[in-house]
Coordinates of C-alpha atoms and ligand atoms in Angstrom, one line a residue:
M3 CA -18.3 27.7 -21.6
S4 CA -14.9 29.3 -21.0
S5 CA -11.9 27.3 -22.1
T6 CA -9.4 29.2 -19.9
P7 CA -7.9 27.0 -17.2
T8 CA -9.1 28.0 -13.7
H9 CA -6.3 26.0 -12.1
D10 CA -2.8 24.9 -12.9
V11 CA -3.3 21.3 -11.8
I12 CA -6.4 19.3 -11.2
I13 CA -6.0 16.1 -9.1
I14 CA -8.5 13.3 -9.4
G15 CA -8.7 11.7 -6.0
G16 CA -7.8 12.9 -2.5
G17 CA -6.0 9.7 -1.4
H18 CA -2.8 10.3 0.5
N19 CA -0.8 10.4 -2.7
G20 CA -3.1 12.9 -4.3
L21 CA -2.7 15.1 -1.2
V22 CA 1.0 14.7 -1.2
C23 CA 1.3 15.6 -4.8
A24 CA -1.0 18.6 -4.3
A25 CA 1.0 19.9 -1.3
Y26 CA 4.3 19.8 -3.1
L27 CA 2.8 21.6 -6.1
G28 CA 1.0 24.1 -3.8
M29 CA 4.4 24.9 -2.2
T30 CA 5.7 26.2 -5.5
G31 CA 2.8 28.6 -5.8
L32 CA 0.8 26.6 -8.3
K33 CA -3.0 26.8 -8.2
V34 CA -4.1 23.2 -7.4
K35 CA -7.5 21.6 -6.9
V36 CA -8.1 18.2 -5.5
L37 CA -11.4 16.5 -6.4
E38 CA -12.4 13.6 -4.1
R39 CA -15.4 11.4 -4.7
R40 CA -16.0 10.5 -1.0
A41 CA -17.2 12.8 1.7
V42 CA -13.7 12.6 3.3
V43 CA -10.2 12.7 1.9
G44 CA -7.6 10.1 2.6
G45 CA -8.5 7.2 0.3
A46 CA -7.7 3.9 2.0
A47 CA -5.9 5.8 4.8
V48 CA -8.9 7.1 6.8
T49 CA -10.3 6.9 10.4
E50 CA -14.0 6.5 10.6
E51 CA -16.6 5.7 13.2
F52 CA -17.7 2.2 12.1
Y53 CA -19.9 1.5 15.1
P54 CA -21.4 4.1 17.5
G55 CA -18.6 5.3 19.8
F56 CA -15.8 3.2 18.1
R57 CA -13.4 4.7 15.6
N58 CA -10.7 2.9 13.6
S59 CA -8.5 3.0 10.6
V60 CA -11.1 1.2 8.5
A61 CA -8.8 0.1 5.6
A62 CA -5.1 0.7 5.9
Y63 CA -4.2 0.2 9.6
T64 CA -0.5 0.4 10.3
V65 CA 2.3 2.7 9.4
S66 CA 5.9 2.2 8.4
L67 CA 6.4 2.9 4.7
L68 CA 5.5 6.6 4.9
N69 CA 8.6 8.3 3.6
P70 CA 10.5 10.4 6.1
K71 CA 11.2 13.1 3.5
V72 CA 7.5 13.5 2.9
I73 CA 6.9 13.7 6.6
R74 CA 9.6 16.4 6.9
D75 CA 8.7 18.4 3.7
L76 CA 5.0 18.5 4.5
R77 CA 5.7 19.2 8.2
L78 CA 3.2 16.5 9.1
H79 CA 4.2 16.6 12.8
D80 CA 3.4 20.3 12.9
H81 CA 0.1 19.5 11.4
G82 CA -0.7 17.1 14.3
L83 CA 0.8 13.7 13.2
R84 CA 2.2 11.6 16.0
I85 CA 3.4 8.0 15.3
V86 CA 4.1 5.6 18.1
E87 CA 5.8 2.2 18.1
R88 CA 4.2 -1.0 19.0
R89 CA 5.5 -2.5 22.2
A90 CA 6.1 -5.7 20.3
Q91 CA 6.2 -6.0 16.6
N92 CA 4.4 -9.4 16.0
F93 CA 2.9 -12.2 17.9
L94 CA 2.2 -15.6 16.3
P95 CA 0.1 -17.9 18.5
T96 CA -0.6 -21.5 17.6
L97 CA -3.5 -23.7 18.4
D98 CA -1.3 -26.1 20.3
G99 CA -0.1 -23.6 22.8
R100 CA 3.2 -22.4 21.3
Y101 CA 3.8 -18.8 20.3
L102 CA 6.5 -16.5 18.9
L103 CA 6.7 -13.0 20.1
A104 CA 8.9 -10.7 18.1
T105 CA 10.1 -7.8 20.2
E106 CA 13.0 -5.5 19.7
G107 CA 16.1 -7.0 21.2
K108 CA 14.3 -10.2 22.2
T109 CA 13.3 -11.9 19.0
E110 CA 16.5 -14.0 18.8
Q111 CA 15.8 -15.5 22.2
E112 CA 12.2 -16.2 21.2
V113 CA 13.2 -17.9 18.0
A114 CA 15.7 -20.0 19.9
K115 CA 12.8 -21.6 21.8
F116 CA 12.1 -23.5 18.6
S117 CA 15.5 -23.6 16.8
R118 CA 18.9 -22.5 18.0
R119 CA 20.1 -22.6 14.4
D120 CA 17.3 -20.2 13.3
A121 CA 18.2 -17.9 16.1
E122 CA 21.8 -17.8 14.9
Q123 CA 20.7 -17.1 11.4
L124 CA 18.5 -14.1 12.3
D125 CA 21.1 -11.4 12.2
A126 CA 22.5 -12.4 8.9
F127 CA 19.0 -12.7 7.5
N128 CA 18.1 -9.2 8.7
R129 CA 21.3 -7.9 7.1
E130 CA 20.4 -9.4 3.8
I131 CA 16.9 -8.0 3.9
D132 CA 18.4 -4.6 4.7
T133 CA 20.7 -4.9 1.6
G134 CA 17.6 -5.2 -0.5
A135 CA 15.6 -2.6 1.4
D136 CA 18.5 -0.1 1.1
V137 CA 18.3 -0.5 -2.7
L138 CA 14.6 0.1 -2.6
R139 CA 14.9 3.1 -0.3
D140 CA 17.2 4.7 -2.8
L141 CA 14.7 4.1 -5.6
V142 CA 11.4 5.0 -4.0
L143 CA 11.7 8.8 -4.5
Q144 CA 13.0 8.6 -8.0
A145 CA 11.2 8.1 -11.3
P146 CA 12.4 4.8 -12.8
P147 CA 14.3 5.1 -16.1
N148 CA 11.7 5.3 -18.7
L149 CA 12.1 2.9 -21.6
T150 CA 11.4 5.1 -24.6
S151 CA 12.2 4.4 -28.2
G152 CA 13.8 6.8 -30.6
R153 CA 16.8 9.2 -30.3
S154 CA 15.0 12.2 -28.8
L155 CA 16.5 14.5 -26.1
R156 CA 14.1 12.7 -23.7
G157 CA 15.6 9.3 -24.7
L158 CA 19.0 10.7 -23.8
G159 CA 17.8 11.8 -20.4
E160 CA 16.4 8.3 -19.8
L161 CA 19.8 6.8 -20.8
V162 CA 21.5 9.0 -18.2
R163 CA 19.0 7.9 -15.5
A164 CA 19.4 4.2 -16.5
G165 CA 23.2 4.8 -16.2
K166 CA 22.8 6.2 -12.7
L167 CA 20.8 3.1 -11.7
G168 CA 23.4 0.9 -13.2
N169 CA 26.1 2.8 -11.2
R170 CA 24.1 2.3 -8.0
L171 CA 23.9 -1.4 -8.6
R172 CA 27.6 -1.6 -9.7
R173 CA 28.6 -0.4 -6.2
L174 CA 27.1 -3.6 -4.8
S175 CA 29.2 -6.7 -4.4
T176 CA 28.5 -9.7 -6.6
E177 CA 27.1 -11.4 -3.5
N178 CA 24.7 -8.6 -2.9
L179 CA 23.6 -8.5 -6.5
R180 CA 22.7 -12.1 -6.1
V181 CA 20.7 -11.2 -3.1
I182 CA 18.8 -8.5 -5.1
L183 CA 18.1 -11.0 -7.8
D184 CA 16.8 -13.5 -5.3
L185 CA 14.5 -11.0 -3.7
F186 CA 13.1 -9.7 -6.9
T187 CA 12.4 -13.0 -8.5
K188 CA 12.1 -15.9 -6.0
S189 CA 9.1 -17.0 -4.1
A190 CA 9.1 -16.0 -0.5
G191 CA 8.8 -19.6 0.5
D192 CA 11.9 -20.7 -1.4
Y193 CA 13.8 -17.8 -0.1
L194 CA 12.8 -18.4 3.6
D195 CA 13.3 -22.1 3.4
Q196 CA 16.9 -21.4 2.5
W197 CA 17.3 -19.5 5.8
F198 CA 15.2 -21.1 8.4
E199 CA 13.8 -24.5 9.6
G200 CA 11.0 -23.4 12.1
D201 CA 7.5 -22.9 10.9
L202 CA 6.7 -19.8 13.0
I203 CA 9.8 -17.8 12.0
K204 CA 9.0 -18.5 8.4
A205 CA 5.4 -17.5 8.9
L206 CA 6.5 -14.3 10.6
F207 CA 8.3 -13.1 7.4
G208 CA 6.1 -15.0 5.0
F209 CA 3.0 -13.1 6.1
D210 CA 4.5 -9.9 4.6
A211 CA 4.8 -11.7 1.2
V212 CA 1.1 -12.5 1.0
V213 CA -0.3 -9.3 2.5
G214 CA -2.6 -7.8 -0.2
N215 CA -1.0 -10.2 -2.6
Y216 CA -3.4 -12.9 -3.9
A217 CA -0.7 -15.6 -4.2
S218 CA 0.8 -18.5 -2.4
P219 CA 4.1 -17.8 -0.5
Y220 CA 5.5 -20.3 -3.0
T221 CA 4.5 -18.2 -6.0
P222 CA 7.6 -16.8 -7.8
G223 CA 8.0 -13.1 -7.2
T224 CA 6.5 -13.1 -3.7
A225 CA 9.9 -12.5 -2.1
Y226 CA 9.6 -9.0 -3.6
V227 CA 6.3 -8.3 -1.7
L228 CA 8.1 -9.3 1.5
L229 CA 10.8 -6.8 0.7
H230 CA 8.3 -4.1 -0.2
H231 CA 7.1 -4.3 3.4
A232 CA 10.6 -3.9 4.7
F233 CA 11.7 -0.5 3.4
G234 CA 9.9 1.5 6.0
E235 CA 10.7 2.9 9.4
V236 CA 9.0 4.4 12.4
N237 CA 10.7 7.5 14.0
G238 CA 14.0 6.5 12.5
K239 CA 13.9 2.8 13.4
R240 CA 14.1 0.7 10.2
R241 CA 11.7 -2.1 9.4
V242 CA 9.5 -1.2 12.4
W243 CA 5.7 -0.8 12.1
G244 CA 3.8 1.7 14.3
H245 CA 0.5 3.4 14.9
A246 CA -0.6 6.9 14.1
I247 CA -2.4 8.4 17.0
G248 CA -6.0 8.9 15.9
G249 CA -5.6 6.2 13.2
M250 CA -4.5 6.3 9.6
G251 CA -6.8 9.2 9.1
A252 CA -4.5 11.4 11.2
I253 CA -1.9 11.0 8.5
T254 CA -4.2 12.1 5.7
Q255 CA -5.8 14.9 7.8
A256 CA -2.3 16.2 8.4
M257 CA -1.5 16.0 4.7
A258 CA -4.8 17.8 3.9
K259 CA -3.8 20.6 6.3
A260 CA -0.4 20.8 4.8
A261 CA -1.9 21.1 1.3
A262 CA -4.4 23.7 2.4
S263 CA -1.7 25.7 4.1
H264 CA -0.1 26.1 0.6
G265 CA -3.4 27.2 -1.0
V266 CA -4.6 23.9 -2.3
E267 CA -8.4 23.7 -2.8
I268 CA -9.9 20.4 -1.7
E269 CA -13.4 19.5 -2.7
T270 CA -15.1 16.4 -1.4
G271 CA -18.2 14.7 -2.7
A272 CA -16.8 15.6 -6.2
A273 CA -16.6 12.4 -8.3
V274 CA -14.8 12.8 -11.6
R275 CA -16.6 11.2 -14.6
E276 CA -14.2 12.0 -17.4
V277 CA -10.8 13.5 -18.2
L278 CA -11.4 16.3 -20.7
I279 CA -9.1 15.9 -23.7
E280 CA -8.9 18.6 -26.4
R281 CA -6.4 18.6 -29.2
E282 CA -4.9 15.4 -27.8
R283 CA -4.1 17.0 -24.5
A284 CA -5.8 16.6 -21.1
C285 CA -7.1 20.1 -20.1
G286 CA -9.5 19.4 -17.3
V287 CA -12.2 17.1 -16.0
V288 CA -15.9 16.6 -16.1
L289 CA -17.6 15.8 -12.8
A290 CA -20.4 13.4 -12.3
D291 CA -22.7 16.4 -11.7
G292 CA -21.8 17.7 -15.1
R293 CA -19.5 20.5 -14.0
V294 CA -16.4 21.1 -16.1
I295 CA -13.2 22.2 -14.3
R296 CA -10.3 23.2 -16.4
G297 CA -6.6 23.0 -15.6
Q298 CA -3.3 23.2 -17.5
V299 CA -2.7 19.5 -16.5
V300 CA -4.5 16.7 -14.7
A301 CA -3.0 14.1 -12.3
A302 CA -4.8 10.9 -11.5
N303 CA -4.6 9.4 -8.0
V304 CA -6.9 6.5 -9.0
N305 CA -6.0 2.9 -10.1
P306 CA -4.7 3.1 -13.7
R307 CA -7.3 0.5 -14.9
L308 CA -10.1 2.7 -13.5
L309 CA -8.6 5.7 -15.1
Y310 CA -8.1 4.3 -18.6
T311 CA -11.1 2.1 -18.9
T312 CA -13.7 4.5 -17.4
M313 CA -12.4 8.1 -17.4
V314 CA -10.4 8.5 -20.6
T315 CA -12.2 8.3 -23.9
E316 CA -11.2 5.2 -25.9
G317 CA -10.1 7.3 -28.9
A318 CA -7.4 9.0 -26.9
L319 CA -5.5 5.7 -26.4
S320 CA -3.8 3.3 -28.6
A321 CA -5.3 -0.2 -28.8
D322 CA -2.1 -1.6 -27.2
V323 CA -2.4 0.7 -24.1
L324 CA -6.1 0.0 -23.8
R325 CA -5.6 -3.8 -24.0
R326 CA -2.8 -3.6 -21.4
M327 CA -4.9 -1.5 -19.0
H328 CA -7.9 -3.9 -19.4
N329 CA -5.4 -6.7 -18.4
W330 CA -3.7 -4.7 -15.5
R331 CA -3.7 -7.3 -12.7
C332 CA -5.8 -6.1 -9.8
G333 CA -7.2 -8.1 -6.9
S334 CA -5.6 -8.5 -3.5
G335 CA -7.5 -11.4 -2.1
T336 CA -8.2 -9.3 1.0
F337 CA -11.2 -9.2 3.4
R338 CA -11.1 -6.4 5.9
M339 CA -13.0 -6.2 9.2
N340 CA -13.2 -3.7 12.0
V341 CA -14.6 -4.9 15.3
A342 CA -15.7 -3.2 18.5
L343 CA -14.7 -5.3 21.5
S344 CA -15.9 -5.2 25.1
G345 CA -12.5 -6.4 26.2
L346 CA -9.1 -7.7 25.1
P347 CA -8.7 -11.3 23.8
S348 CA -7.0 -13.8 25.9
F349 CA -5.0 -16.3 23.8
T350 CA -4.7 -19.9 24.8
A351 CA -1.0 -19.7 24.0
L352 CA -0.4 -16.6 26.2
P353 CA -3.4 -16.0 28.5
G354 CA -4.4 -12.7 30.0
S355 CA -6.7 -9.9 29.0
S356 CA -5.0 -6.9 30.5
V357 CA -2.9 -5.0 28.0
A358 CA 0.4 -6.8 27.5
D359 CA 3.1 -6.3 24.8
H360 CA 1.6 -8.9 22.5
H361 CA -1.8 -7.1 22.5
T362 CA -0.1 -4.1 20.9
S363 CA 1.5 -6.1 18.1
G364 CA 0.4 -7.4 14.8
I365 CA -1.1 -10.7 15.8
I366 CA -0.6 -13.2 13.0
M367 CA -2.9 -16.2 12.9
A368 CA -1.3 -18.4 10.2
P369 CA 1.3 -20.7 11.8
S370 CA 3.2 -21.8 8.7
L371 CA 4.0 -21.2 5.0
G372 CA 2.2 -24.5 4.2
Y373 CA -1.0 -23.1 5.9
M374 CA -0.7 -19.9 3.8
D375 CA -0.2 -22.0 0.6
R376 CA -3.3 -24.0 1.4
A377 CA -5.3 -20.8 2.1
Y378 CA -4.5 -19.6 -1.4
A379 CA -5.3 -22.9 -3.1
N380 CA -8.5 -23.1 -1.1
A381 CA -9.6 -19.6 -2.0
R382 CA -8.9 -20.2 -5.7
Q383 CA -11.1 -23.3 -5.6
H384 CA -13.9 -22.2 -3.3
G385 CA -13.9 -18.4 -3.3
W386 CA -12.5 -18.1 0.2
S387 CA -10.1 -20.0 2.4
R388 CA -11.8 -22.1 5.1
E389 CA -8.7 -21.6 7.2
P390 CA -7.8 -17.9 6.5
I391 CA -4.7 -16.0 7.3
I392 CA -5.5 -13.2 9.7
E393 CA -3.5 -10.4 11.1
M394 CA -5.3 -8.7 14.0
L395 CA -4.2 -5.3 15.3
I396 CA -5.8 -3.7 18.4
P397 CA -4.8 -0.1 18.1
S398 CA -6.8 1.0 21.1
T399 CA -4.0 -0.6 23.2
L400 CA -1.8 2.3 22.1
D401 CA -4.4 5.0 21.5
D402 CA -7.2 5.8 23.9
S403 CA -8.9 8.1 21.3
L404 CA -10.5 5.2 19.4
A405 CA -12.8 3.4 21.9
P406 CA -14.7 4.1 25.1
K407 CA -12.7 3.5 28.3
G408 CA -12.3 -0.3 28.9
A409 CA -13.4 -1.2 25.4
H410 CA -11.3 -1.8 22.4
V411 CA -11.2 -1.7 18.6
A412 CA -9.5 -4.3 16.4
S413 CA -8.6 -4.5 12.7
L414 CA -8.8 -7.9 11.1
F415 CA -6.8 -8.1 7.9
C416 CA -7.8 -11.4 6.3
Q417 CA -6.5 -13.3 3.3
H418 CA -7.1 -15.2 1.1
V419 CA -10.4 -14.6 -0.5
A420 CA -11.1 -14.5 -4.3
P421 CA -11.4 -10.9 -5.6
E422 CA -14.3 -12.2 -7.6
L423 CA -16.2 -15.3 -6.4
P424 CA -16.0 -18.2 -8.8
D425 CA -19.6 -18.9 -7.8
G426 CA -21.9 -16.2 -6.5
R427 CA -21.7 -12.6 -5.4
W428 CA -19.8 -11.1 -2.5
S429 CA -22.9 -9.3 -1.3
D430 CA -24.5 -12.7 -0.7
H431 CA -21.5 -14.2 1.2
R432 CA -20.1 -11.2 3.1
D433 CA -21.7 -12.1 6.5
E434 CA -20.9 -15.8 6.2
V435 CA -17.2 -15.0 5.6
A436 CA -17.2 -12.4 8.4
D437 CA -18.5 -15.1 10.8
L438 CA -15.7 -17.4 9.6
M439 CA -13.1 -14.7 10.4
I440 CA -14.4 -14.1 13.9
N441 CA -14.7 -17.9 14.6
T442 CA -11.1 -18.3 13.4
V443 CA -9.8 -15.7 15.9
D444 CA -12.0 -17.4 18.6
R445 CA -10.1 -20.7 18.0
Y446 CA -6.9 -18.9 19.1
A447 CA -8.5 -16.8 21.8
P448 CA -11.7 -18.4 23.1
G449 CA -14.2 -15.8 24.2
F450 CA -13.2 -13.4 21.5
K451 CA -16.5 -14.0 19.6
A452 CA -18.5 -13.2 22.7
S453 CA -16.6 -9.9 23.1
V454 CA -17.6 -8.6 19.7
I455 CA -20.1 -5.8 20.2
G456 CA -20.2 -4.5 16.7
R457 CA -18.5 -5.2 13.4
Q458 CA -17.9 -3.8 9.9
A459 CA -17.0 -6.3 7.1
L460 CA -15.5 -5.2 3.8
S461 CA -15.3 -7.8 1.0
P462 CA -13.2 -7.1 -2.1
L463 CA -16.4 -5.7 -3.7
D464 CA -17.0 -3.4 -0.7
L465 CA -13.4 -2.2 -0.9
E466 CA -14.0 -1.4 -4.6
Q467 CA -17.3 0.3 -4.1
T468 CA -16.3 2.2 -0.9
F469 CA -12.8 3.3 -1.7
G470 CA -12.6 3.0 -5.5
L471 CA -10.1 0.2 -5.2
T472 CA -10.5 -1.8 -8.4
G473 CA -10.9 -5.5 -7.7
G474 CA -10.3 -4.6 -4.0
D475 CA -6.6 -4.2 -4.9
I476 CA -4.9 -2.5 -2.0
F477 CA -1.9 -1.6 -4.1
H478 CA -3.7 -0.3 -7.2
G479 CA -2.3 -3.3 -9.1
A480 CA -0.4 -6.4 -8.2
L481 CA 3.3 -5.9 -7.2
T482 CA 4.5 -8.5 -9.7
L483 CA 7.7 -8.0 -11.7
D484 CA 5.7 -7.3 -14.9
Q485 CA 3.9 -4.4 -13.1
L486 CA 6.8 -2.9 -11.2
F487 CA 9.4 -0.2 -11.6
W488 CA 9.7 0.8 -15.3
A489 CA 6.6 -1.3 -16.1
R490 CA 4.4 0.5 -13.6
P491 CA 1.8 1.2 -14.9
L492 CA 3.2 0.8 -18.4
L493 CA 6.5 0.5 -20.1
G494 CA 7.3 3.9 -21.6
H495 CA 5.2 5.7 -19.0
A496 CA 6.8 4.9 -15.7
D497 CA 7.9 8.6 -15.2
Y498 CA 4.4 9.6 -14.1
R499 CA 3.6 11.0 -17.6
S500 CA 0.7 9.1 -19.2
P501 CA 0.2 8.3 -22.8
V502 CA -2.1 11.4 -23.0
A503 CA -0.2 14.7 -23.0
G504 CA -1.0 16.7 -19.9
L505 CA -2.2 13.7 -17.9
Y506 CA -0.1 12.2 -15.1
H507 CA -0.2 9.3 -12.7
C508 CA 0.2 10.2 -9.0
G509 CA -1.2 7.2 -7.2
A510 CA -0.1 3.8 -6.0
G511 CA -0.5 2.4 -9.6
A512 CA 2.8 4.2 -10.3
H513 CA 6.2 3.5 -9.0
P514 CA 7.0 2.4 -6.2
G515 CA 3.5 1.0 -5.8
G516 CA 1.1 0.5 -2.9
G517 CA 1.3 1.2 0.8
V518 CA 1.0 4.5 2.6
T519 CA 4.3 5.9 1.3
G520 CA 3.6 9.3 -0.3
A521 CA 6.3 8.4 -2.8
P522 CA 4.2 8.3 -6.1
G523 CA 2.6 11.7 -5.1
H524 CA 6.1 13.1 -4.4
N525 CA 7.6 11.9 -7.6
A526 CA 4.6 12.9 -9.8
A527 CA 4.8 16.4 -8.4
R528 CA 8.4 16.6 -9.6
A529 CA 7.5 15.5 -13.1
I530 CA 4.5 17.9 -13.3
L531 CA 6.7 20.8 -12.1
T532 CA 9.4 20.1 -14.6
D533 CA 6.9 20.0 -17.5
L534 CA 5.0 23.1 -16.4
R535 CA 8.2 25.1 -16.1
W536 CA 9.4 23.9 -19.5
R537 CA 6.0 24.7 -21.0
R538 CA 6.1 28.2 -19.5
W539 CA 9.6 28.8 -20.7
R540 CA 8.6 27.7 -24.3
Q541 CA 5.6 30.0 -24.2
A542 CA 7.7 32.9 -23.0
H543 CA 10.2 32.4 -25.7
K544 CA 7.7 32.0 -28.5
R545 CA 7.1 35.7 -28.7
Ligands
FAD620 C1 -7.8 -3.0 3.5 C2 -6.5 -2.3 3.3 C3 -5.4 -2.4 4.2 C4 -4.2 -1.8 4.0 N1 -3.3 -1.8 4.9 C5 -2.2 -1.0 4.8 C6 -1.4 -0.7 5.9 O1 -1.7 -1.2 7.0 N2 -0.3 0.0 5.7 C7 0.0 0.6 4.5 O2 1.1 1.3 4.4 N3 -0.8 0.4 3.5 C8 -1.9 -0.3 3.6 N4 -2.8 -0.5 2.6 C9 -2.4 0.0 1.2 C10 -2.5 1.5 1.1 O3 -3.6 2.0 1.9 C11 -2.8 2.0 -0.3 O4 -1.9 1.4 -1.2 C12 -2.7 3.5 -0.4 O5 -3.7 4.0 0.4 C13 -2.9 4.0 -1.8 O6 -2.9 5.4 -1.8 P1 -3.3 6.3 -3.0 O7 -3.4 7.7 -2.5 O8 -2.4 6.0 -4.1 O9 -4.8 5.8 -3.4 P2 -6.1 5.7 -2.6 O10 -5.9 5.6 -1.1 O11 -6.8 4.5 -3.2 O12 -6.9 7.0 -3.0 C14 -7.5 7.2 -4.2 C15 -8.6 8.2 -4.0 O13 -9.3 8.4 -5.3 C16 -10.7 8.6 -5.0 N5 -11.4 8.4 -6.2 C17 -11.7 7.2 -6.8 N6 -12.5 7.4 -7.9 C18 -12.7 8.8 -8.0 C19 -13.4 9.6 -8.9 N7 -14.0 9.1 -9.9 N8 -13.4 10.9 -8.7 C20 -12.7 11.5 -7.6 N9 -12.0 10.7 -6.7 C21 -12.0 9.4 -6.9 C22 -10.9 7.5 -3.9 O14 -12.1 7.8 -3.2 C23 -9.7 7.7 -3.1 O15 -9.9 8.7 -2.1 C24 -4.0 -1.1 2.8 C25 -5.1 -0.9 1.9 C26 -6.3 -1.5 2.1 C27 -7.4 -1.3 1.1

């Protein structure tokens, strides 16, 4: 077997971050190969036919966090990507006939229906969130300062980067530094209770704190998850969420085209079994079918726990790293459904089944923070919440490529369910929980259940088995302070370089974490390029 590398970089996983990393590396002329286990690239950002004639974004379902630099550099629009805004951002109906409709320029007026005081607070609240989001925006495309010990040249470089971060923070007023501290440490509930009195306005923002986050909105640290969902934009409009025409798969198909246009080879149906390590350096991969593919370096787009506990031989890692990776917190508490509908739902709170603004929005069925808190407690005790938090999105109201004329598709993003059932297996309870989700929507929009022609239900176990998301974790690891920034995925390895020489992290398990951002892929490519150039320089000057 030849030990000469056939490629410069091998990427394990063709999720959006793997594709972004590959495209950036391909642009510099490197020979890159992406190996994807599934038959289709895109990871959790894919569009699939889940029922005959009905297509949908089957996992990730809405776009905002995708970094504008990535869109520009990869020329995703030239490769067919088109993102449209929702006509309204969010709709929160209640069972007693009230509702809150958040629409650009009209939200204040809507909030005032319930509390004039809350309406007056809204501008200042948004400014405060923007302060935090601006800091995050500055950080997402940078490797965090890496906490390394010793006095090496590398340590000096890290010191300079830590200094730059300090400088960035020093430019903030003391008041804004306090805001940052609040947003990084407090619970979303405590934070929102300081600002508002109305249940629905708090639920509107609180939902973002529990999305993919198996926690109560009153769990410390959840304010950060709220902020994490606020650093995005759609077509230049900040904090707005939108829809990619053709579904989330249109984003990753455009990325795959961008990568291919730079010579990247993409192989699907190619599951990696093991990272090949020789002389303490990653030098390729072994596929499930036994093939060996060699590269100068390897980048992993998969969850770090999956990487270190299944693909890297134990002997290559210290006991400390292994223990930490076994304890890497994964599990979103998310149950995901796709439904084919014969028509649009008519809500008791805002009747009508012809397309209206609220039908194009993220429809949040969880009317208060207390409700969300109970949903979490209930799931911890019983395995799933009897009154779940559901966001429903009906993308076919903005995109006629997804469903037959007159019919619709909807995404149901449901929380909270236990990543692992305290009692029983998900395969035995999937249908029962799927029925509960449909019945819950039906309570807000009677007739919804009868309009469901077909459905796909994905429990945490299904998310793991289908998409390789360990514990069904949509972020590749919880977004808690101990797993963020310089601790993502490990203190000392936040700069995309793993504990094994030649092995890199390029997925959502690295900074800045989950969501369809492209940022970990972008940042990892930079680290890989720097190292390969340095390696070549050293080799050239050895002679
Ligand atoms: C249900 C759900 C809803 C979400 N909603 C949104 C949303 O609306 N908006 C948003 O911005 N984000 C959303 N997210 C989060 C977002 O989709 C993820 O954080 C993001 O897709 C992670 O991207 P990634 O490229 O790092 O990893 P992934 O998308 O997980 O890609 C990793 C890839 O590695 C492959 N792989 C795994 N094992 C192997 C192996 N052994 N060999 C080869 N390949 C392998 C997988 O098949 C996969 O393609 C959602 C996620 C889920 C699951």
